[in-house]
Amino acid sequence: MDQLIQDKLSKEEIFETLHQFITEVIGEEFVEEMDITPSSSFTKDLEMDSIEIVAFSEKVKNHFGSNIDFTGWLSNMDLDEIIQLKLENIINYIQECQ
Protein backbone atom coordinates (compact mmCIF):
# COMPACT_ATOMS: atom_id res chain seq x y z
CA MET A 1 0.00 0.00 0.00
CA ASP A 2 3.05 2.26 -0.16
CA GLN A 3 2.01 4.55 -3.00
CA LEU A 4 -1.57 5.71 -3.19
CA ILE A 5 -4.24 4.67 -0.76
CA GLN A 6 -7.10 2.86 -2.44
CA ASP A 7 -9.58 2.74 0.44
CA LYS A 8 -10.18 5.21 3.22
CA LEU A 9 -8.27 4.18 6.33
CA SER A 10 -9.75 4.36 9.80
CA LYS A 11 -8.18 6.55 12.47
CA GLU A 12 -6.89 3.39 14.15
CA GLU A 13 -5.20 2.19 10.95
CA ILE A 14 -3.62 5.60 10.40
CA PHE A 15 -2.44 5.64 14.03
CA GLU A 16 -0.81 2.20 13.65
CA THR A 17 0.98 3.33 10.48
CA LEU A 18 2.22 6.54 12.12
CA HIS A 19 3.26 4.59 15.23
CA GLN A 20 5.41 2.37 13.01
CA PHE A 21 7.01 5.43 11.39
CA ILE A 22 7.79 6.89 14.82
CA THR A 23 9.37 3.58 15.83
CA GLU A 24 11.51 3.57 12.68
CA VAL A 25 12.62 7.18 13.23
CA ILE A 26 13.40 7.27 16.96
CA GLY A 27 14.18 3.61 17.56
CA GLU A 28 12.32 0.63 18.95
CA GLU A 29 14.13 0.64 22.30
CA PHE A 30 13.03 4.24 22.96
CA VAL A 31 9.45 3.61 21.82
CA GLU A 32 9.11 0.56 24.09
CA GLU A 33 9.62 2.82 27.12
CA MET A 34 6.81 5.21 26.23
CA ASP A 35 3.05 5.07 25.89
CA ILE A 36 2.34 6.50 22.45
CA THR A 37 -1.29 7.55 22.03
CA PRO A 38 -3.09 9.83 19.58
CA SER A 39 -2.76 12.63 22.15
CA SER A 40 1.06 12.30 22.27
CA SER A 41 2.86 15.47 21.23
CA PHE A 42 5.92 15.20 19.01
CA THR A 43 8.19 17.51 20.97
CA LYS A 44 7.02 17.09 24.58
CA ASP A 45 5.91 13.45 24.80
CA LEU A 46 7.95 11.86 22.01
CA GLU A 47 10.89 14.28 22.36
CA MET A 48 11.42 14.32 18.60
CA ASP A 49 13.81 16.94 17.27
CA SER A 50 13.50 18.76 13.95
CA ILE A 51 15.61 16.19 12.06
CA GLU A 52 13.41 13.35 13.33
CA ILE A 53 10.24 15.26 12.44
CA VAL A 54 11.58 15.77 8.90
CA ALA A 55 12.38 12.03 8.63
CA PHE A 56 8.88 11.23 9.91
CA SER A 57 7.41 13.68 7.38
CA GLU A 58 9.23 11.92 4.53
CA LYS A 59 7.83 8.56 5.62
CA VAL A 60 4.30 10.01 5.69
CA LYS A 61 4.79 11.53 2.23
CA ASN A 62 6.23 8.34 0.74
CA HIS A 63 3.55 6.11 2.24
CA PHE A 64 0.42 8.16 1.64
CA GLY A 65 1.46 9.59 -1.72
CA SER A 66 0.55 12.89 -3.30
CA ASN A 67 -2.91 13.00 -1.69
CA ILE A 68 -1.27 14.13 1.54
CA ASP A 69 0.75 17.37 1.39
CA PHE A 70 2.13 16.89 4.88
CA THR A 71 5.11 19.20 4.31
CA GLY A 72 2.85 21.93 2.93
CA TRP A 73 0.44 21.49 5.83
CA LEU A 74 3.28 21.84 8.34
CA SER A 75 4.72 24.86 6.54
CA ASN A 76 1.47 26.77 7.15
CA MET A 77 1.90 26.41 10.93
CA ASP A 78 3.76 28.80 13.19
CA LEU A 79 6.42 27.53 15.58
CA ASP A 80 4.06 27.28 18.57
CA GLU A 81 1.62 25.16 16.55
CA ILE A 82 4.40 22.80 15.48
CA ILE A 83 5.68 22.52 19.06
CA GLN A 84 2.16 21.62 20.26
CA LEU A 85 1.45 19.25 17.34
CA LYS A 86 -0.09 15.97 18.47
CA LEU A 87 -0.38 12.69 16.66
CA GLU A 88 -4.18 13.10 16.54
CA ASN A 89 -3.75 16.34 14.53
CA ILE A 90 -1.88 14.40 11.85
CA ILE A 91 -4.35 11.50 11.97
CA ASN A 92 -7.24 13.92 11.41
CA TYR A 93 -5.39 15.69 8.58
CA ILE A 94 -4.64 12.42 6.79
CA GLN A 95 -8.21 11.22 7.19
CA GLU A 96 -9.55 14.50 5.75
CA CYS A 97 -7.25 14.23 2.73
CA GLN A 98 -8.26 10.68 1.78
Backbone as JSON Lines, residues from 0, in Angstrom:
{"i":0,"aa":"M","n":[0.83,-1.19,0.0],"ca":[0.0,0.0,0.0],"c":[0.87,1.25,0.0]}
{"i":1,"aa":"D","n":[2.12,1.16,-0.34],"ca":[3.05,2.26,-0.16],"c":[2.88,3.43,-1.12]}
{"i":2,"aa":"Q","n":[2.12,3.38,-2.13],"ca":[2.01,4.55,-3.0],"c":[0.73,5.32,-2.73]}
{"i":3,"aa":"L","n":[-0.31,5.01,-3.4],"ca":[-1.57,5.71,-3.19],"c":[-2.53,4.82,-2.42]}
{"i":4,"aa":"I","n":[-3.29,5.42,-1.57],"ca":[-4.24,4.67,-0.76],"c":[-5.51,4.44,-1.58]}
{"i":5,"aa":"Q","n":[-5.93,3.19,-1.66],"ca":[-7.1,2.86,-2.44],"c":[-8.39,3.06,-1.64]}
{"i":6,"aa":"D","n":[-8.41,2.63,-0.4],"ca":[-9.58,2.74,0.44],"c":[-9.29,3.68,1.59]}
{"i":7,"aa":"K","n":[-10.34,4.3,2.1],"ca":[-10.18,5.21,3.22],"c":[-9.8,4.42,4.47]}
{"i":8,"aa":"L","n":[-8.73,4.85,5.12],"ca":[-8.27,4.18,6.33],"c":[-8.99,4.74,7.54]}
{"i":9,"aa":"S","n":[-9.17,3.9,8.54],"ca":[-9.75,4.36,9.8],"c":[-8.69,5.12,10.59]}
{"i":10,"aa":"K","n":[-9.12,5.84,11.61],"ca":[-8.18,6.55,12.47],"c":[-7.22,5.57,13.14]}
{"i":11,"aa":"E","n":[-7.72,4.41,13.5],"ca":[-6.89,3.39,14.15],"c":[-5.81,2.88,13.19]}
{"i":12,"aa":"E","n":[-6.18,2.66,11.94],"ca":[-5.2,2.19,10.95],"c":[-4.14,3.26,10.69]}
{"i":13,"aa":"I","n":[-4.57,4.5,10.6],"ca":[-3.62,5.6,10.4],"c":[-2.69,5.69,11.6]}
{"i":14,"aa":"F","n":[-3.25,5.59,12.81],"ca":[-2.44,5.64,14.03],"c":[-1.38,4.54,14.02]}
{"i":15,"aa":"E","n":[-1.76,3.31,13.67],"ca":[-0.81,2.2,13.65],"c":[0.31,2.46,12.65]}
{"i":16,"aa":"T","n":[-0.03,3.01,11.49],"ca":[0.98,3.33,10.48],"c":[1.94,4.39,11.01]}
{"i":17,"aa":"L","n":[1.39,5.46,11.59],"ca":[2.22,6.54,12.12],"c":[3.07,6.06,13.29]}
{"i":18,"aa":"H","n":[2.51,5.18,14.11],"ca":[3.26,4.59,15.23],"c":[4.48,3.84,14.7]}
{"i":19,"aa":"Q","n":[4.29,3.1,13.62],"ca":[5.41,2.37,13.01],"c":[6.47,3.33,12.5]}
{"i":20,"aa":"F","n":[6.05,4.43,11.87],"ca":[7.01,5.43,11.39],"c":[7.8,6.04,12.54]}
{"i":21,"aa":"I","n":[7.12,6.34,13.64],"ca":[7.79,6.89,14.82],"c":[8.83,5.9,15.34]}
{"i":22,"aa":"T","n":[8.45,4.63,15.39],"ca":[9.37,3.58,15.83],"c":[10.6,3.52,14.94]}
{"i":23,"aa":"E","n":[10.4,3.61,13.63],"ca":[11.51,3.57,12.68],"c":[12.42,4.79,12.83]}
{"i":24,"aa":"V","n":[11.84,5.94,13.15],"ca":[12.62,7.18,13.23],"c":[13.38,7.3,14.55]}
{"i":25,"aa":"I","n":[12.72,7.04,15.67],"ca":[13.4,7.27,16.96],"c":[13.95,6.0,17.6]}
{"i":26,"aa":"G","n":[13.61,4.85,17.07],"ca":[14.18,3.61,17.56],"c":[13.24,2.82,18.45]}
{"i":27,"aa":"E","n":[13.23,1.52,18.23],"ca":[12.32,0.63,18.95],"c":[12.56,0.63,20.45]}
{"i":28,"aa":"E","n":[13.85,0.69,20.86],"ca":[14.13,0.64,22.3],"c":[13.57,1.87,23.01]}
{"i":29,"aa":"F","n":[13.58,3.02,22.35],"ca":[13.03,4.24,22.96],"c":[11.51,4.18,22.99]}
{"i":30,"aa":"V","n":[10.91,3.69,21.92],"ca":[9.45,3.61,21.82],"c":[8.88,2.64,22.85]}
{"i":31,"aa":"E","n":[9.59,1.55,23.12],"ca":[9.11,0.56,24.09],"c":[8.93,1.15,25.49]}
{"i":32,"aa":"E","n":[9.68,2.21,25.79],"ca":[9.62,2.82,27.12],"c":[8.54,3.88,27.24]}
{"i":33,"aa":"M","n":[7.82,4.16,26.17],"ca":[6.81,5.21,26.23],"c":[5.45,4.7,25.81]}
{"i":34,"aa":"D","n":[4.43,5.39,26.25],"ca":[3.05,5.07,25.89],"c":[2.62,6.05,24.8]}
{"i":35,"aa":"I","n":[2.7,5.62,23.56],"ca":[2.34,6.5,22.45],"c":[0.84,6.36,22.2]}
{"i":36,"aa":"T","n":[0.16,7.49,22.26],"ca":[-1.29,7.55,22.03],"c":[-1.56,8.65,21.01]}
{"i":37,"aa":"P","n":[-2.78,8.73,20.5],"ca":[-3.09,9.83,19.58],"c":[-2.89,11.21,20.2]}
{"i":38,"aa":"S","n":[-2.95,11.32,21.51],"ca":[-2.76,12.63,22.15],"c":[-1.29,12.94,22.46]}
{"i":39,"aa":"S","n":[-0.38,12.06,22.05],"ca":[1.06,12.3,22.27],"c":[1.53,13.46,21.39]}
{"i":40,"aa":"S","n":[2.29,14.36,22.0],"ca":[2.86,15.47,21.23],"c":[4.26,15.07,20.76]}
{"i":41,"aa":"F","n":[4.64,15.59,19.6],"ca":[5.92,15.2,19.01],"c":[7.11,15.71,19.8]}
{"i":42,"aa":"T","n":[7.03,16.94,20.28],"ca":[8.19,17.51,20.97],"c":[8.19,17.2,22.46]}
{"i":43,"aa":"K","n":[7.05,17.3,23.12],"ca":[7.02,17.09,24.58],"c":[7.01,15.61,24.95]}
{"i":44,"aa":"D","n":[6.06,14.85,24.42],"ca":[5.91,13.45,24.8],"c":[6.91,12.53,24.09]}
{"i":45,"aa":"L","n":[7.08,12.73,22.79],"ca":[7.95,11.86,22.01],"c":[9.39,12.38,21.95]}
{"i":46,"aa":"E","n":[9.57,13.64,22.34],"ca":[10.89,14.28,22.36],"c":[11.6,14.2,21.02]}
{"i":47,"aa":"M","n":[10.84,14.35,19.94],"ca":[11.42,14.32,18.6],"c":[12.01,15.69,18.28]}
{"i":48,"aa":"D","n":[13.21,15.68,17.69],"ca":[13.81,16.94,17.27],"c":[13.44,17.22,15.82]}
{"i":49,"aa":"S","n":[13.9,18.35,15.3],"ca":[13.5,18.76,13.95],"c":[13.95,17.76,12.89]}
{"i":50,"aa":"I","n":[15.12,17.18,13.03],"ca":[15.61,16.19,12.06],"c":[14.7,14.96,12.05]}
{"i":51,"aa":"E","n":[14.3,14.52,13.23],"ca":[13.41,13.35,13.33],"c":[12.03,13.67,12.77]}
{"i":52,"aa":"I","n":[11.55,14.88,12.98],"ca":[10.24,15.26,12.44],"c":[10.3,15.3,10.92]}
{"i":53,"aa":"V","n":[11.41,15.77,10.36],"ca":[11.58,15.77,8.9],"c":[11.61,14.34,8.37]}
{"i":54,"aa":"A","n":[12.32,13.44,9.04],"ca":[12.38,12.03,8.63],"c":[10.99,11.4,8.7]}
{"i":55,"aa":"F","n":[10.26,11.71,9.76],"ca":[8.88,11.23,9.91],"c":[8.02,11.76,8.77]}
{"i":56,"aa":"S","n":[8.17,13.03,8.46],"ca":[7.41,13.68,7.38],"c":[7.65,12.99,6.04]}
{"i":57,"aa":"E","n":[8.89,12.62,5.77],"ca":[9.23,11.92,4.53],"c":[8.54,10.56,4.46]}
{"i":58,"aa":"K","n":[8.5,9.86,5.58],"ca":[7.83,8.56,5.62],"c":[6.33,8.71,5.35]}
{"i":59,"aa":"V","n":[5.72,9.74,5.93],"ca":[4.3,10.01,5.69],"c":[4.08,10.29,4.21]}
{"i":60,"aa":"K","n":[4.91,11.16,3.65],"ca":[4.79,11.53,2.23],"c":[4.95,10.31,1.32]}
{"i":61,"aa":"N","n":[5.97,9.51,1.58],"ca":[6.23,8.34,0.74],"c":[5.13,7.29,0.86]}
{"i":62,"aa":"H","n":[4.57,7.13,2.03],"ca":[3.55,6.11,2.24],"c":[2.19,6.52,1.69]}
{"i":63,"aa":"F","n":[1.77,7.73,2.0],"ca":[0.42,8.16,1.64],"c":[0.33,8.8,0.26]}
{"i":64,"aa":"G","n":[1.46,9.07,-0.36],"ca":[1.46,9.59,-1.72],"c":[1.09,11.06,-1.81]}
{"i":65,"aa":"S","n":[0.78,11.48,-3.01],"ca":[0.55,12.89,-3.3],"c":[-0.77,13.42,-2.75]}
{"i":66,"aa":"N","n":[-1.64,12.54,-2.28],"ca":[-2.91,13.0,-1.69],"c":[-2.69,13.76,-0.39]}
{"i":67,"aa":"I","n":[-1.56,13.52,0.25],"ca":[-1.27,14.13,1.54],"c":[-0.08,15.08,1.38]}
{"i":68,"aa":"D","n":[-0.33,16.38,1.45],"ca":[0.75,17.37,1.39],"c":[1.16,17.71,2.82]}
{"i":69,"aa":"F","n":[1.77,16.74,3.48],"ca":[2.13,16.89,4.88],"c":[3.12,18.04,5.08]}
{"i":70,"aa":"T","n":[4.12,18.13,4.21],"ca":[5.11,19.2,4.31],"c":[4.45,20.56,4.13]}
{"i":71,"aa":"G","n":[3.57,20.68,3.15],"ca":[2.85,21.93,2.93],"c":[1.96,22.29,4.1]}
{"i":72,"aa":"W","n":[1.31,21.28,4.66],"ca":[0.44,21.49,5.83],"c":[1.25,22.01,7.01]}
{"i":73,"aa":"L","n":[2.41,21.39,7.25],"ca":[3.28,21.84,8.34],"c":[3.81,23.24,8.1]}
{"i":74,"aa":"S","n":[4.13,23.55,6.84],"ca":[4.72,24.86,6.54],"c":[3.75,26.01,6.79]}
{"i":75,"aa":"N","n":[2.46,25.73,6.86],"ca":[1.47,26.77,7.15],"c":[1.29,27.01,8.65]}
{"i":76,"aa":"M","n":[2.02,26.27,9.47],"ca":[1.9,26.41,10.93],"c":[3.0,27.33,11.45]}
{"i":77,"aa":"D","n":[2.69,28.04,12.53],"ca":[3.76,28.8,13.19],"c":[4.48,27.88,14.17]}
{"i":78,"aa":"L","n":[5.57,28.36,14.72],"ca":[6.42,27.53,15.58],"c":[5.67,26.96,16.77]}
{"i":79,"aa":"D","n":[4.83,27.77,17.41],"ca":[4.06,27.28,18.57],"c":[3.13,26.14,18.19]}
{"i":80,"aa":"E","n":[2.51,26.23,17.01],"ca":[1.62,25.16,16.55],"c":[2.39,23.87,16.31]}
{"i":81,"aa":"I","n":[3.58,23.99,15.74],"ca":[4.4,22.8,15.48],"c":[4.86,22.18,16.8]}
{"i":82,"aa":"I","n":[5.24,23.01,17.75],"ca":[5.68,22.52,19.06],"c":[4.55,21.77,19.76]}
{"i":83,"aa":"Q","n":[3.32,22.24,19.6],"ca":[2.16,21.62,20.26],"c":[1.51,20.51,19.43]}
{"i":84,"aa":"L","n":[2.04,20.24,18.25],"ca":[1.45,19.25,17.34],"c":[1.35,17.89,18.0]}
{"i":85,"aa":"K","n":[0.17,17.3,17.9],"ca":[-0.09,15.97,18.47],"c":[-0.34,14.98,17.33]}
{"i":86,"aa":"L","n":[-0.15,13.74,17.63],"ca":[-0.38,12.69,16.66],"c":[-1.81,12.74,16.12]}
{"i":87,"aa":"E","n":[-2.78,13.04,16.98],"ca":[-4.18,13.1,16.54],"c":[-4.41,14.2,15.5]}
{"i":88,"aa":"N","n":[-3.63,15.29,15.54],"ca":[-3.75,16.34,14.53],"c":[-3.38,15.79,13.16]}
{"i":89,"aa":"I","n":[-2.33,14.99,13.12],"ca":[-1.88,14.4,11.85],"c":[-2.86,13.33,11.39]}
{"i":90,"aa":"I","n":[-3.35,12.53,12.31],"ca":[-4.35,11.5,11.97],"c":[-5.57,12.15,11.34]}
{"i":91,"aa":"N","n":[-6.07,13.22,11.95],"ca":[-7.24,13.92,11.41],"c":[-6.95,14.52,10.05]}
{"i":92,"aa":"Y","n":[-5.76,15.11,9.87],"ca":[-5.39,15.69,8.58],"c":[-5.36,14.62,7.49]}
{"i":93,"aa":"I","n":[-4.73,13.49,7.78],"ca":[-4.64,12.42,6.79],"c":[-6.03,11.9,6.44]}
{"i":94,"aa":"Q","n":[-6.87,11.73,7.45],"ca":[-8.21,11.22,7.19],"c":[-9.01,12.2,6.32]}
{"i":95,"aa":"E","n":[-8.86,13.49,6.56],"ca":[-9.55,14.5,5.75],"c":[-9.09,14.5,4.3]}
{"i":96,"aa":"C","n":[-7.83,14.18,4.08],"ca":[-7.25,14.23,2.73],"c":[-7.54,12.99,1.89]}
{"i":97,"aa":"Q","n":[-8.0,11.92,2.52],"ca":[-8.26,10.68,1.78],"c":[-9.44,10.82,0.85]}
